[in-house]
Coordinates of C-alpha atoms and ligand atoms in Angstrom, one line a residue:
M1 CA 5.7 2.4 -28.2
P2 CA 8.4 0.9 -26.0
E3 CA 10.9 0.7 -28.8
S4 CA 10.4 4.2 -30.0
A5 CA 9.9 5.8 -26.6
P6 CA 12.7 8.2 -26.0
T7 CA 14.6 7.4 -22.8
L8 CA 15.0 10.0 -20.2
S9 CA 18.8 9.8 -20.4
A10 CA 18.5 10.7 -24.1
R11 CA 16.5 13.8 -23.2
W12 CA 18.3 14.7 -20.1
P13 CA 21.9 13.3 -20.5
A14 CA 22.8 13.9 -16.8
I15 CA 20.3 11.2 -15.8
A16 CA 22.6 8.3 -16.5
K17 CA 25.2 9.7 -14.2
P18 CA 25.4 10.3 -10.4
H19 CA 23.7 13.6 -9.6
G20 CA 25.1 16.8 -8.3
A21 CA 27.6 16.3 -5.6
S22 CA 26.4 12.8 -4.8
T23 CA 29.2 10.3 -4.6
V24 CA 27.0 7.5 -3.5
V25 CA 27.5 4.4 -5.7
P26 CA 24.1 2.7 -6.4
N27 CA 23.6 -0.7 -4.8
L28 CA 22.7 -2.3 -8.0
V29 CA 25.1 -1.5 -10.8
D30 CA 25.5 -4.6 -12.9
Y31 CA 21.9 -5.8 -13.3
E32 CA 22.5 -9.1 -15.1
R33 CA 25.3 -10.1 -12.8
T34 CA 23.4 -9.2 -9.6
R35 CA 20.5 -11.2 -10.8
A36 CA 22.6 -14.2 -11.6
E37 CA 24.4 -14.1 -8.3
F38 CA 21.4 -13.4 -6.1
S39 CA 19.8 -15.9 -3.8
W40 CA 17.1 -15.4 -1.2
A41 CA 19.2 -17.5 1.2
Q42 CA 22.0 -15.0 0.9
A43 CA 19.6 -12.1 1.4
R44 CA 18.4 -13.8 4.6
A45 CA 22.0 -13.9 5.7
D46 CA 22.1 -10.0 5.6
L47 CA 19.7 -10.1 8.5
D48 CA 20.4 -11.0 12.1
G49 CA 17.9 -13.6 13.2
L50 CA 16.7 -13.9 16.8
P51 CA 19.5 -14.7 19.3
N52 CA 20.4 -18.3 19.9
G53 CA 18.7 -19.5 16.7
R54 CA 15.2 -18.7 18.0
G55 CA 14.0 -17.8 14.5
L56 CA 13.3 -14.6 12.6
N57 CA 11.1 -11.7 13.8
I58 CA 10.5 -8.5 11.8
A59 CA 10.6 -6.3 15.0
H60 CA 13.9 -7.7 16.0
E61 CA 15.4 -6.9 12.6
A62 CA 13.7 -3.4 12.5
V63 CA 14.3 -2.3 16.1
D64 CA 16.0 -4.5 18.7
R65 CA 19.1 -5.3 16.8
H66 CA 19.9 -1.6 16.1
A67 CA 19.0 -0.7 19.7
A68 CA 21.6 -3.2 20.9
G69 CA 24.2 -1.9 18.4
D70 CA 25.9 1.2 17.3
R71 CA 22.7 2.8 15.9
R72 CA 21.2 2.9 19.3
N73 CA 21.1 6.6 19.5
R74 CA 20.3 7.3 15.9
V75 CA 16.8 8.8 15.2
A76 CA 14.7 5.9 13.9
L77 CA 11.5 7.8 13.5
G78 CA 11.3 11.5 13.1
W79 CA 7.6 12.3 13.6
L80 CA 6.1 15.6 12.3
S81 CA 2.8 16.4 13.8
K82 CA 0.0 18.2 12.0
D83 CA 0.4 21.2 14.2
G84 CA 4.1 21.5 13.5
T85 CA 5.6 19.9 16.6
R86 CA 8.2 17.2 16.3
R87 CA 9.0 14.0 18.2
D88 CA 12.1 12.0 17.6
F89 CA 12.4 8.3 18.6
T90 CA 15.9 6.8 18.6
Y91 CA 16.2 3.1 18.0
A92 CA 16.7 2.8 21.8
D93 CA 13.4 4.7 22.4
L94 CA 11.6 2.7 19.9
C95 CA 12.9 -0.5 21.4
D96 CA 11.5 0.5 24.9
E97 CA 8.2 1.7 23.6
T98 CA 7.5 -1.3 21.4
S99 CA 8.5 -3.6 24.3
R100 CA 6.1 -1.8 26.5
F101 CA 3.4 -2.3 23.9
A102 CA 4.3 -6.0 23.6
N103 CA 4.0 -6.3 27.4
V104 CA 0.6 -4.6 27.3
L105 CA -0.6 -7.2 24.8
K106 CA 0.9 -10.0 26.9
S107 CA -0.8 -8.7 30.1
L108 CA -4.2 -8.7 28.2
G109 CA -3.7 -12.3 27.2
V110 CA -3.1 -11.5 23.6
G111 CA -0.7 -14.0 22.1
K112 CA 0.9 -15.5 19.1
G113 CA -1.2 -15.2 15.9
D114 CA -3.8 -13.0 17.5
P115 CA -4.7 -10.2 15.1
V116 CA -4.3 -6.7 16.5
A117 CA -6.0 -4.1 14.4
V118 CA -4.9 -0.5 14.3
L119 CA -7.2 2.3 13.1
A120 CA -5.3 5.6 13.4
G121 CA -3.7 8.3 11.3
R122 CA 0.1 8.5 11.1
I123 CA 0.7 9.0 14.8
P124 CA 3.6 7.5 16.8
E125 CA 1.3 5.1 18.6
L126 CA 0.5 3.4 15.2
Y127 CA 4.2 2.7 14.6
I128 CA 4.8 1.6 18.2
A129 CA 1.7 -0.7 18.1
A130 CA 2.7 -2.2 14.8
L131 CA 6.2 -3.1 15.9
G132 CA 5.1 -4.1 19.4
T133 CA 2.5 -6.4 17.9
L134 CA 5.2 -8.1 15.9
K135 CA 7.4 -8.4 18.9
N136 CA 4.6 -10.2 20.7
G137 CA 4.1 -12.6 17.8
S138 CA 0.7 -11.2 17.2
V139 CA -0.5 -10.1 13.7
F140 CA -0.5 -6.4 12.8
T141 CA -3.7 -5.5 10.9
P142 CA -3.7 -1.9 9.7
L143 CA -7.0 -0.2 8.9
F144 CA -7.0 3.0 6.9
S145 CA -8.3 5.9 9.0
A146 CA -10.3 7.3 6.2
F147 CA -12.4 4.1 6.0
G148 CA -16.0 4.5 7.1
P149 CA -17.7 2.1 9.5
E150 CA -18.7 -0.4 6.8
P151 CA -15.2 -1.3 5.5
I152 CA -13.9 -1.2 9.1
Q153 CA -16.5 -3.7 10.3
S154 CA -16.0 -6.1 7.5
R155 CA -12.2 -6.1 7.9
I156 CA -12.2 -6.5 11.7
N157 CA -14.7 -9.4 11.4
I158 CA -12.7 -11.1 8.6
A159 CA -9.5 -10.7 10.6
R160 CA -11.3 -11.8 13.8
A161 CA -9.3 -9.1 15.5
T162 CA -9.2 -9.4 19.3
V163 CA -7.6 -6.0 19.9
L164 CA -8.2 -2.6 18.3
V165 CA -5.9 0.3 18.8
T166 CA -7.5 3.6 17.9
T167 CA -7.9 7.2 18.8
D168 CA -10.8 8.6 20.9
A169 CA -12.1 10.6 18.0
L170 CA -12.1 7.7 15.6
Y171 CA -13.6 5.5 18.2
R172 CA -16.5 7.8 18.7
K173 CA -17.0 8.5 15.0
K174 CA -16.6 5.0 13.6
I175 CA -16.5 2.3 16.2
E176 CA -18.9 3.1 19.1
A177 CA -22.0 2.4 17.1
L178 CA -20.5 -0.8 15.7
R179 CA -19.4 -2.4 18.9
G180 CA -22.3 -4.9 19.0
S181 CA -21.4 -6.2 15.5
L182 CA -17.7 -6.8 16.2
P183 CA -17.9 -10.1 18.1
S184 CA -14.2 -11.0 18.1
L185 CA -13.1 -7.7 19.7
Q186 CA -12.1 -8.1 23.3
H187 CA -10.0 -5.0 23.9
V188 CA -10.1 -1.5 22.5
L189 CA -7.0 0.5 23.4
L190 CA -7.5 4.2 23.1
V191 CA -4.6 6.5 22.4
G192 CA -6.3 9.6 23.9
E193 CA -7.7 10.1 27.3
T194 CA -11.3 11.2 26.9
P195 CA -12.7 10.5 30.4
S196 CA -16.3 9.7 29.3
I197 CA -15.1 6.8 27.2
Q198 CA -13.2 5.3 30.1
K199 CA -16.4 3.8 31.6
L200 CA -17.2 1.6 28.5
S201 CA -16.5 -2.1 28.9
G202 CA -13.4 -3.4 27.2
V203 CA -12.1 0.1 26.5
R204 CA -8.7 0.9 28.0
H205 CA -6.4 3.8 27.8
L206 CA -3.2 2.9 26.2
R207 CA -1.1 5.5 27.8
S208 CA -1.7 4.3 31.4
L209 CA -1.3 0.7 30.3
M210 CA 2.1 1.6 28.7
A211 CA 3.2 3.6 31.8
D212 CA 2.6 0.5 33.9
A213 CA 4.3 -1.9 31.5
D214 CA 7.9 -3.0 31.6
Q215 CA 10.2 -1.6 29.0
H216 CA 12.0 -4.9 28.6
F217 CA 10.6 -7.7 26.5
T218 CA 12.2 -10.8 25.1
I219 CA 10.8 -11.7 21.7
P220 CA 9.5 -15.3 21.9
P221 CA 10.8 -17.8 19.4
T222 CA 9.4 -16.9 16.0
D223 CA 9.2 -19.2 13.1
P224 CA 9.9 -17.4 9.8
E225 CA 6.5 -18.8 8.7
D226 CA 4.6 -17.4 11.6
A227 CA 1.9 -15.0 10.6
A228 CA 2.9 -11.3 11.0
L229 CA 0.9 -8.9 8.8
L230 CA -2.6 -8.9 7.5
H231 CA -3.3 -6.4 4.8
F232 CA -6.7 -6.0 3.2
T233 CA -7.1 -5.6 -0.5
S234 CA -10.1 -5.5 -2.9
G235 CA -11.3 -7.8 -5.6
T236 CA -14.1 -7.3 -8.2
T237 CA -16.5 -9.5 -6.3
G238 CA -17.2 -10.5 -2.7
K239 CA -15.8 -9.2 0.5
P240 CA -12.4 -7.6 0.9
K241 CA -9.5 -10.1 0.9
G242 CA -7.2 -10.4 3.9
A243 CA -3.7 -11.1 2.5
L244 CA -1.6 -12.8 5.1
H245 CA 2.2 -12.3 5.3
V246 CA 4.7 -14.0 7.5
H247 CA 7.9 -12.9 9.4
E248 CA 10.1 -14.2 6.6
A249 CA 8.7 -11.3 4.5
V250 CA 11.3 -9.1 6.1
V251 CA 14.0 -10.7 4.0
A252 CA 12.3 -9.3 0.9
H253 CA 11.5 -5.9 2.5
H254 CA 15.1 -5.5 3.3
A255 CA 16.6 -6.7 0.0
T256 CA 14.1 -5.0 -2.3
A257 CA 14.6 -1.6 -0.5
R258 CA 18.3 -2.0 -1.0
F259 CA 17.9 -2.6 -4.7
A260 CA 14.8 -0.6 -5.7
L261 CA 15.0 2.3 -3.2
D262 CA 18.8 2.3 -3.1
F263 CA 19.0 2.5 0.7
H264 CA 22.4 3.4 2.0
P265 CA 23.3 3.5 5.7
D266 CA 23.1 7.3 6.2
D267 CA 19.9 7.8 4.3
V268 CA 17.0 9.9 5.6
F269 CA 14.0 8.3 4.1
W270 CA 10.5 9.6 3.6
C271 CA 7.7 7.3 2.5
T272 CA 4.5 9.3 2.1
A273 CA 2.2 6.3 2.1
D274 CA -0.2 5.7 4.9
P275 CA 0.4 2.4 6.8
G276 CA -3.3 1.7 6.2
W277 CA -2.0 0.4 2.9
V278 CA 0.7 -2.1 2.2
T279 CA 3.4 0.4 1.0
G280 CA 3.0 2.4 4.2
T281 CA 3.9 -0.8 6.2
S282 CA 6.5 -2.6 4.1
Y283 CA 8.4 0.6 3.3
G284 CA 6.8 3.2 5.6
I285 CA 7.6 1.2 8.7
I286 CA 9.7 -2.0 8.2
A287 CA 12.3 -1.5 5.5
P288 CA 13.9 1.8 6.6
L289 CA 14.2 0.5 10.1
T290 CA 15.7 -2.9 9.1
H291 CA 18.4 -0.8 7.3
G292 CA 18.9 1.4 10.4
L293 CA 17.9 4.6 8.6
T294 CA 16.1 7.6 9.9
S295 CA 12.5 7.5 8.7
I296 CA 10.4 10.6 8.5
V297 CA 6.7 10.4 9.2
D298 CA 4.4 13.3 8.5
E299 CA 1.0 13.2 10.2
A300 CA -0.6 15.8 7.9
D301 CA -2.3 15.3 4.6
F302 CA -0.9 16.3 1.3
D303 CA 0.1 20.0 1.0
A304 CA 2.6 21.0 -1.7
G305 CA 4.3 23.7 0.3
R306 CA 4.6 21.5 3.4
W307 CA 6.0 18.7 1.4
Y308 CA 8.7 20.8 -0.1
S309 CA 9.6 22.2 3.3
I310 CA 9.9 18.7 4.7
L311 CA 12.1 17.5 1.8
Q312 CA 14.4 20.5 2.4
A313 CA 14.3 20.8 6.2
E314 CA 14.6 17.1 7.0
R315 CA 17.3 16.7 4.4
I316 CA 15.5 13.7 2.9
T317 CA 17.8 11.6 0.7
V318 CA 15.4 9.0 -0.6
W319 CA 11.8 9.8 -1.2
Y320 CA 9.1 7.2 -2.0
T321 CA 5.7 8.6 -3.1
A322 CA 2.8 8.0 -5.4
P323 CA 1.7 9.2 -8.9
T324 CA -1.4 11.0 -7.5
A325 CA 0.7 13.1 -5.2
I326 CA 3.2 13.8 -8.0
R327 CA 0.4 15.0 -10.3
M328 CA -0.8 17.3 -7.5
L329 CA 2.7 18.7 -7.1
M330 CA 2.8 19.2 -10.9
K331 CA -0.4 21.2 -10.7
A332 CA 1.3 23.5 -8.2
G333 CA 4.1 24.0 -10.8
A334 CA 7.8 23.3 -10.8
A335 CA 8.5 26.9 -9.8
A336 CA 7.1 26.1 -6.3
A337 CA 9.6 23.4 -5.9
R338 CA 12.4 25.6 -7.3
Q339 CA 11.8 28.1 -4.4
H340 CA 13.5 25.4 -2.2
A341 CA 16.8 23.7 -2.4
F342 CA 17.2 19.9 -2.1
P343 CA 20.9 19.3 -2.0
S344 CA 20.5 16.1 0.0
L345 CA 17.9 14.5 -2.2
R346 CA 19.4 11.6 -4.1
F347 CA 16.7 9.2 -5.2
L348 CA 13.0 9.6 -6.0
A349 CA 10.7 6.7 -6.4
S350 CA 7.0 6.2 -7.1
V351 CA 4.5 3.3 -6.8
G352 CA 0.8 2.4 -6.7
E353 CA -0.5 3.5 -10.1
P354 CA 0.9 4.1 -13.6
L355 CA 3.4 6.9 -13.5
N356 CA 2.9 9.2 -16.5
P357 CA 6.1 9.8 -18.6
E358 CA 5.5 13.5 -18.0
A359 CA 5.7 13.0 -14.3
V360 CA 9.0 11.2 -14.6
A361 CA 10.4 14.1 -16.6
W362 CA 8.8 16.7 -14.3
G363 CA 11.0 15.3 -11.5
V364 CA 14.0 16.5 -13.4
E365 CA 12.4 19.9 -13.9
A366 CA 11.5 20.3 -10.2
F367 CA 14.3 18.3 -8.4
D368 CA 17.0 17.7 -11.0
K369 CA 16.1 14.0 -10.6
P370 CA 13.7 11.7 -12.3
F371 CA 11.1 9.7 -10.5
H372 CA 11.8 5.9 -10.6
D373 CA 8.6 4.0 -11.0
N374 CA 8.2 0.6 -9.4
W375 CA 5.5 -2.0 -9.3
W376 CA 4.1 -4.3 -6.7
Q377 CA 0.9 -5.1 -4.9
T378 CA -0.5 -6.1 -1.6
E379 CA -0.1 -9.8 -2.3
T380 CA 3.6 -9.5 -3.3
G381 CA 4.4 -7.8 0.0
G382 CA 7.4 -6.0 -1.6
I383 CA 8.7 -4.4 -4.8
M384 CA 8.8 -6.8 -7.7
I385 CA 9.7 -4.6 -10.7
A386 CA 11.6 -1.3 -10.7
N387 CA 13.6 1.3 -12.5
F388 CA 16.9 1.2 -10.6
A389 CA 19.2 4.0 -9.6
A390 CA 22.1 3.0 -11.9
M391 CA 20.0 2.2 -14.9
E392 CA 18.5 4.2 -17.6
I393 CA 14.8 5.1 -17.0
R394 CA 12.2 4.5 -19.7
P395 CA 9.5 7.0 -18.8
G396 CA 6.1 5.2 -18.6
S397 CA 7.7 1.8 -17.9
M398 CA 7.6 0.1 -14.5
G399 CA 11.2 -1.1 -15.0
R400 CA 12.7 -4.5 -14.7
P401 CA 12.3 -7.4 -12.3
L402 CA 14.2 -7.4 -9.1
P403 CA 16.9 -9.9 -8.4
G404 CA 15.2 -13.1 -7.1
I405 CA 12.0 -12.3 -9.0
D406 CA 10.9 -14.1 -12.1
V407 CA 8.3 -12.3 -14.2
A408 CA 6.4 -13.5 -17.2
I409 CA 3.7 -12.3 -19.5
V410 CA 1.1 -15.0 -19.9
R411 CA -2.0 -15.7 -21.9
H412 CA -5.0 -17.7 -20.8
V413 CA -5.6 -20.8 -22.9
G414 CA -8.7 -22.3 -21.4
E415 CA -10.2 -22.3 -17.9
D416 CA -7.2 -23.5 -15.9
A417 CA -4.3 -23.1 -18.3
I418 CA -1.9 -20.4 -19.4
E419 CA 1.0 -20.2 -21.8
V420 CA 3.9 -17.9 -21.5
V421 CA 4.1 -15.2 -24.1
E422 CA 7.7 -15.0 -25.2
A423 CA 7.3 -12.4 -28.0
P424 CA 8.2 -8.9 -26.9
D425 CA 5.7 -6.0 -26.9
T426 CA 2.8 -8.4 -26.6
E427 CA 0.0 -7.8 -24.2
G428 CA -0.9 -10.4 -21.6
E429 CA -1.3 -10.9 -17.9
L430 CA 1.6 -10.1 -15.6
A431 CA 2.6 -13.3 -13.8
L432 CA 5.2 -14.1 -11.2
R433 CA 7.0 -17.3 -10.3
P434 CA 6.1 -18.0 -6.6
G435 CA 8.9 -18.3 -4.0
W436 CA 10.0 -14.9 -2.8
P437 CA 9.8 -14.4 1.0
S438 CA 7.2 -11.6 1.1
M439 CA 4.7 -13.4 -1.0
F440 CA 1.3 -13.7 0.7
R441 CA 0.6 -17.0 2.2
G442 CA -3.2 -16.9 1.8
Y443 CA -6.4 -14.9 1.8
L444 CA -7.8 -15.3 5.3
S445 CA -10.8 -17.7 5.3
D446 CA -10.8 -17.8 1.5
E447 CA -8.7 -20.7 0.4
E448 CA -10.6 -21.0 -2.9
R449 CA -9.8 -17.4 -3.9
Y450 CA -6.2 -18.0 -3.0
R451 CA -5.9 -21.1 -5.1
K452 CA -7.4 -19.4 -8.1
C453 CA -4.5 -17.0 -8.2
F454 CA -2.1 -19.8 -9.2
V455 CA -2.2 -21.3 -12.6
G456 CA 0.5 -23.3 -14.4
G457 CA 3.2 -22.6 -11.8
Y458 CA 2.6 -18.8 -11.8
Y459 CA 1.0 -16.4 -9.5
L460 CA -1.4 -14.3 -11.7
T461 CA -1.4 -10.6 -10.6
G462 CA -4.6 -9.4 -12.3
D463 CA -2.6 -6.7 -14.2
L464 CA -2.2 -6.5 -17.9
A465 CA 1.2 -5.6 -19.2
K466 CA 3.8 -6.1 -21.9
R467 CA 7.6 -6.5 -21.9
D468 CA 9.8 -4.8 -24.4
R469 CA 12.9 -6.2 -26.1
D470 CA 15.2 -5.0 -23.3
G471 CA 13.1 -6.6 -20.5
Y472 CA 11.3 -3.4 -19.3
Y473 CA 7.7 -4.0 -18.3
W474 CA 4.9 -1.6 -19.3
F475 CA 1.6 -1.5 -17.5
I476 CA -1.5 -1.6 -19.6
G477 CA -4.4 -1.9 -17.1
R478 CA -6.2 -4.2 -14.7
A479 CA -7.6 -7.4 -16.0
D480 CA -10.5 -7.0 -13.7
D481 CA -12.9 -4.2 -12.6
V482 CA -11.0 -3.1 -9.5
I483 CA -10.7 0.7 -9.2
K484 CA -7.5 2.6 -8.4
S485 CA -8.3 6.0 -6.9
S486 CA -5.6 8.2 -5.4
G487 CA -3.4 5.1 -5.2
H488 CA -6.0 3.1 -3.3
L489 CA -7.5 -0.1 -4.6
I490 CA -11.3 -0.1 -4.3
G491 CA -13.6 -3.1 -4.9
P492 CA -16.7 -2.0 -6.8
F493 CA -18.7 -4.7 -5.1
E494 CA -18.1 -3.2 -1.6
V495 CA -19.5 0.2 -2.9
E496 CA -22.4 -1.4 -4.7
S497 CA -23.4 -3.4 -1.6
V498 CA -23.6 -0.3 0.5
L499 CA -25.6 1.6 -2.1
L500 CA -28.1 -1.3 -2.3
E501 CA -28.8 -0.8 1.4
H502 CA -30.4 2.6 0.7
P503 CA -34.2 2.2 0.5
A504 CA -34.4 4.0 -2.9
V505 CA -31.8 1.8 -4.7
A506 CA -32.9 -1.2 -6.8
E507 CA -29.6 -1.8 -8.6
A508 CA -26.1 -0.3 -8.5
G509 CA -23.0 -0.6 -10.8
V510 CA -19.7 1.0 -9.9
I511 CA -16.8 1.9 -12.1
G512 CA -13.6 3.8 -12.0
K513 CA -14.0 7.0 -14.1
P514 CA -10.6 8.3 -15.5
D515 CA -9.4 11.4 -13.6
P516 CA -6.4 13.5 -14.5
V517 CA -5.1 13.6 -10.9
A518 CA -6.5 10.6 -8.9
L519 CA -6.1 8.3 -12.0
E520 CA -9.7 7.2 -11.4
V521 CA -12.6 8.4 -9.3
V522 CA -15.4 6.1 -8.1
K523 CA -18.6 6.6 -10.1
A524 CA -21.8 4.8 -9.4
F525 CA -24.8 4.1 -11.6
V526 CA -28.0 3.6 -9.8
A527 CA -31.4 2.3 -10.8
L528 CA -34.2 3.3 -8.4
K529 CA -37.0 1.3 -7.0
L530 CA -40.6 2.0 -8.0
G531 CA -41.9 5.2 -6.4
Y532 CA -38.6 7.0 -6.3
E533 CA -37.8 9.9 -8.7
P534 CA -34.3 10.6 -9.9
N535 CA -33.4 14.1 -8.9
E536 CA -30.6 16.2 -7.4
T537 CA -31.8 15.9 -3.8
L538 CA -31.8 12.1 -4.0
K539 CA -28.4 12.1 -5.7
R540 CA -27.0 14.2 -2.8
E541 CA -28.6 12.0 -0.3
L542 CA -27.1 8.9 -1.9
L543 CA -23.7 10.5 -2.1
G544 CA -23.9 11.4 1.6
F545 CA -25.2 8.0 2.6
A546 CA -22.3 6.3 0.9
R547 CA -19.8 8.6 2.3
V548 CA -21.0 8.1 5.9
R549 CA -21.0 4.4 5.5
L550 CA -17.9 3.8 3.4
G551 CA -15.7 6.8 4.3
A552 CA -14.2 9.4 2.0
A553 CA -11.5 7.0 0.6
V554 CA -14.0 4.5 -0.8
A555 CA -17.3 6.4 -1.4
P556 CA -18.4 7.4 -4.9
K557 CA -17.7 10.9 -6.0
E558 CA -20.4 10.8 -8.7
I559 CA -23.7 9.1 -9.1
D560 CA -25.8 8.9 -12.2
F561 CA -29.3 7.5 -12.4
R562 CA -30.2 4.8 -15.0
P563 CA -33.5 3.1 -15.7
S564 CA -31.6 -0.2 -15.3
I565 CA -28.1 -1.5 -14.8
P566 CA -26.7 -3.7 -17.6
K567 CA -26.2 -7.3 -16.5
N568 CA -25.2 -10.5 -18.3
R569 CA -27.6 -13.5 -18.4
A570 CA -26.0 -14.8 -15.3
G571 CA -27.0 -11.6 -13.5
K572 CA -23.5 -10.2 -13.3
I573 CA -23.2 -6.5 -13.6
M574 CA -21.5 -5.5 -16.8
R575 CA -19.2 -2.8 -15.4
R576 CA -17.2 -2.7 -18.5
L577 CA -20.2 -1.8 -20.5
L578 CA -21.1 0.9 -18.0
K579 CA -17.6 2.2 -18.4
A580 CA -17.6 2.1 -22.2
R581 CA -20.9 3.9 -22.3
E582 CA -19.6 6.5 -19.8
L583 CA -16.5 7.1 -21.9
G584 CA -18.2 6.9 -25.3
L585 CA -16.1 3.9 -26.3
P586 CA -17.1 0.9 -28.4
E587 CA -19.3 -1.4 -26.3
G588 CA -17.4 -4.6 -27.3
D589 CA -19.0 -8.0 -27.1
I590 CA -22.5 -7.5 -25.6
S591 CA -23.8 -10.9 -26.8
T592 CA -24.3 -11.9 -23.1
L593 CA -26.2 -8.8 -22.2
E594 CA -29.5 -9.6 -20.5
A595 CA -32.5 -7.9 -22.2
S596 CA -33.9 -5.3 -19.9
Ligands
AMP601 P1 -2.3 -2.6 -4.0 O1 -2.5 -4.0 -3.7 O2 -3.4 -1.7 -3.3 O3 -0.9 -2.1 -3.6 O4 -2.5 -2.3 -5.5 C1 -1.8 -3.0 -6.4 C2 -2.1 -2.6 -7.8 O5 -1.8 -1.3 -8.1 C3 -1.4 -3.4 -8.9 O6 -1.9 -4.7 -9.1 C4 -1.5 -2.5 -10.1 O7 -2.8 -2.6 -10.7 C5 -1.4 -1.1 -9.4 N1 0.0 -0.6 -9.5 C6 0.9 -0.7 -8.5 N2 2.1 -0.1 -8.9 C7 1.9 0.2 -10.2 C8 2.8 0.9 -11.1 N3 4.0 1.2 -10.9 N4 2.2 1.1 -12.4 C9 0.9 0.7 -12.7 N5 0.1 0.1 -11.8 C10 0.6 -0.1 -10.5

């Protein structure tokens, strides 16, 4: 397929050239030469560092250095509320607000390395809390606001978060009943001002704390290896994994945005990802600010008309979004896009799931520009593989490795050994040579799981892929049973565990069922305990039960009853078999299937 796949530039000749009136020269023009000349030490030199050699702090690079320079009065964050109001924060504003937040933490005795969890939608306080936390040397731990109590509880407890920043509504809906089972939590800082919540112990109102706090804060010395960000991700088994990143990650956030998102100093950037997921932090908060850009944040959920209006009215120049959203826009039709004009739009990028070739091409139809797919994951902290602005796009391919990133396709040869697959167009596991700055430094409290990621000098990504003759990488699928739904990674085990807590459920197996828009939807197969009858009422009850506990982002959308769930002789659920049966595919090797 890679060799014969037509390139976009062949189908749309204008693709290989700068678009429209744009005279902007891409940052990466000569791929081979840039790769050969690139070093992470040099990338580090593009950043400032704390004054007087006191180290490297993400918030200094993102905010304070611009607030002290000629970008002081530039809009850093342009926030669009759900109800249509707008708030702009200049770099100077953001510096003051984040300093106040850091002082609030300090006054509460929250210090270096202490995890500060934030459970909120895309509201300004989330961004202020994230950067203020980093200023204070504490660890920013975002929690997706569409999580239910169960995923929130497990994540706060794994993180041992001492502080939670959230809204009154989310507190009432998801936290209040959990308080007794969150032992590490000392302070809850509420964004709203509901008087009845005021009386609860440990609950404070952020606004009044901020009003009393000083707007000056000196960032303490920060070692580049100090913990900064804790992002949760999912595996096939066990609890969610807390991937820890350090302040040095900012070197990669900055450099990768320059290459893969083609940031230029006057860009107005819109990353549609929620900071509850890694893209929304690395590129939704940090990278646009380290570059001194204006970053647009929309509080509202997806809406095709609204998105087109934002692209037009905010004069977005660089837009970073996700395949599910693009597929939803495609459903609304290119004509809807064509009712708007996007003269400022220069570069379109996508991440999080495979981007269909049709979607790349549809970008041209709707915006006169293709989408540039890129690949990375929570553990890598930043973009690793990308289709670059100056290079031909191969629709369906993730692109080529970034400067400073060495990628290989490997094959497992025995328990703890791999060999590198040199032959092009050969499937294997996508592997990366460790050493880039935003690489995770561990899974919190799970050294064993971390160690298992490294074999033969490579970090194994868990993705299957192949490389074509020209060095473009093509995604094939996950090597494990993790589910990707609307761009979010979901661990089947987390869903099965909650279903098993329902009194009617004896066994549960969870798979990702292919979906034309969301890529996959979570589907559960359930075997009932004796005395329970499979029927529609019970199905609805189980769906509701899971939704309340897990939240809309994680809960199954479909449930089927089965007399038993296939397991191997070691008792492990054979999700692959469930999936094959669901899709009517060959069942593969079932020699280990336990007789049931
Ligand atoms: P997360 O850690 O939640 O960001 O999810 C990372 C996973 O999403 C990767 O390991 C891939 O399985 C998938 N993914 C991310 N970007 C792409 C892409 N461009 N194409 C295909 N899969 C992707």
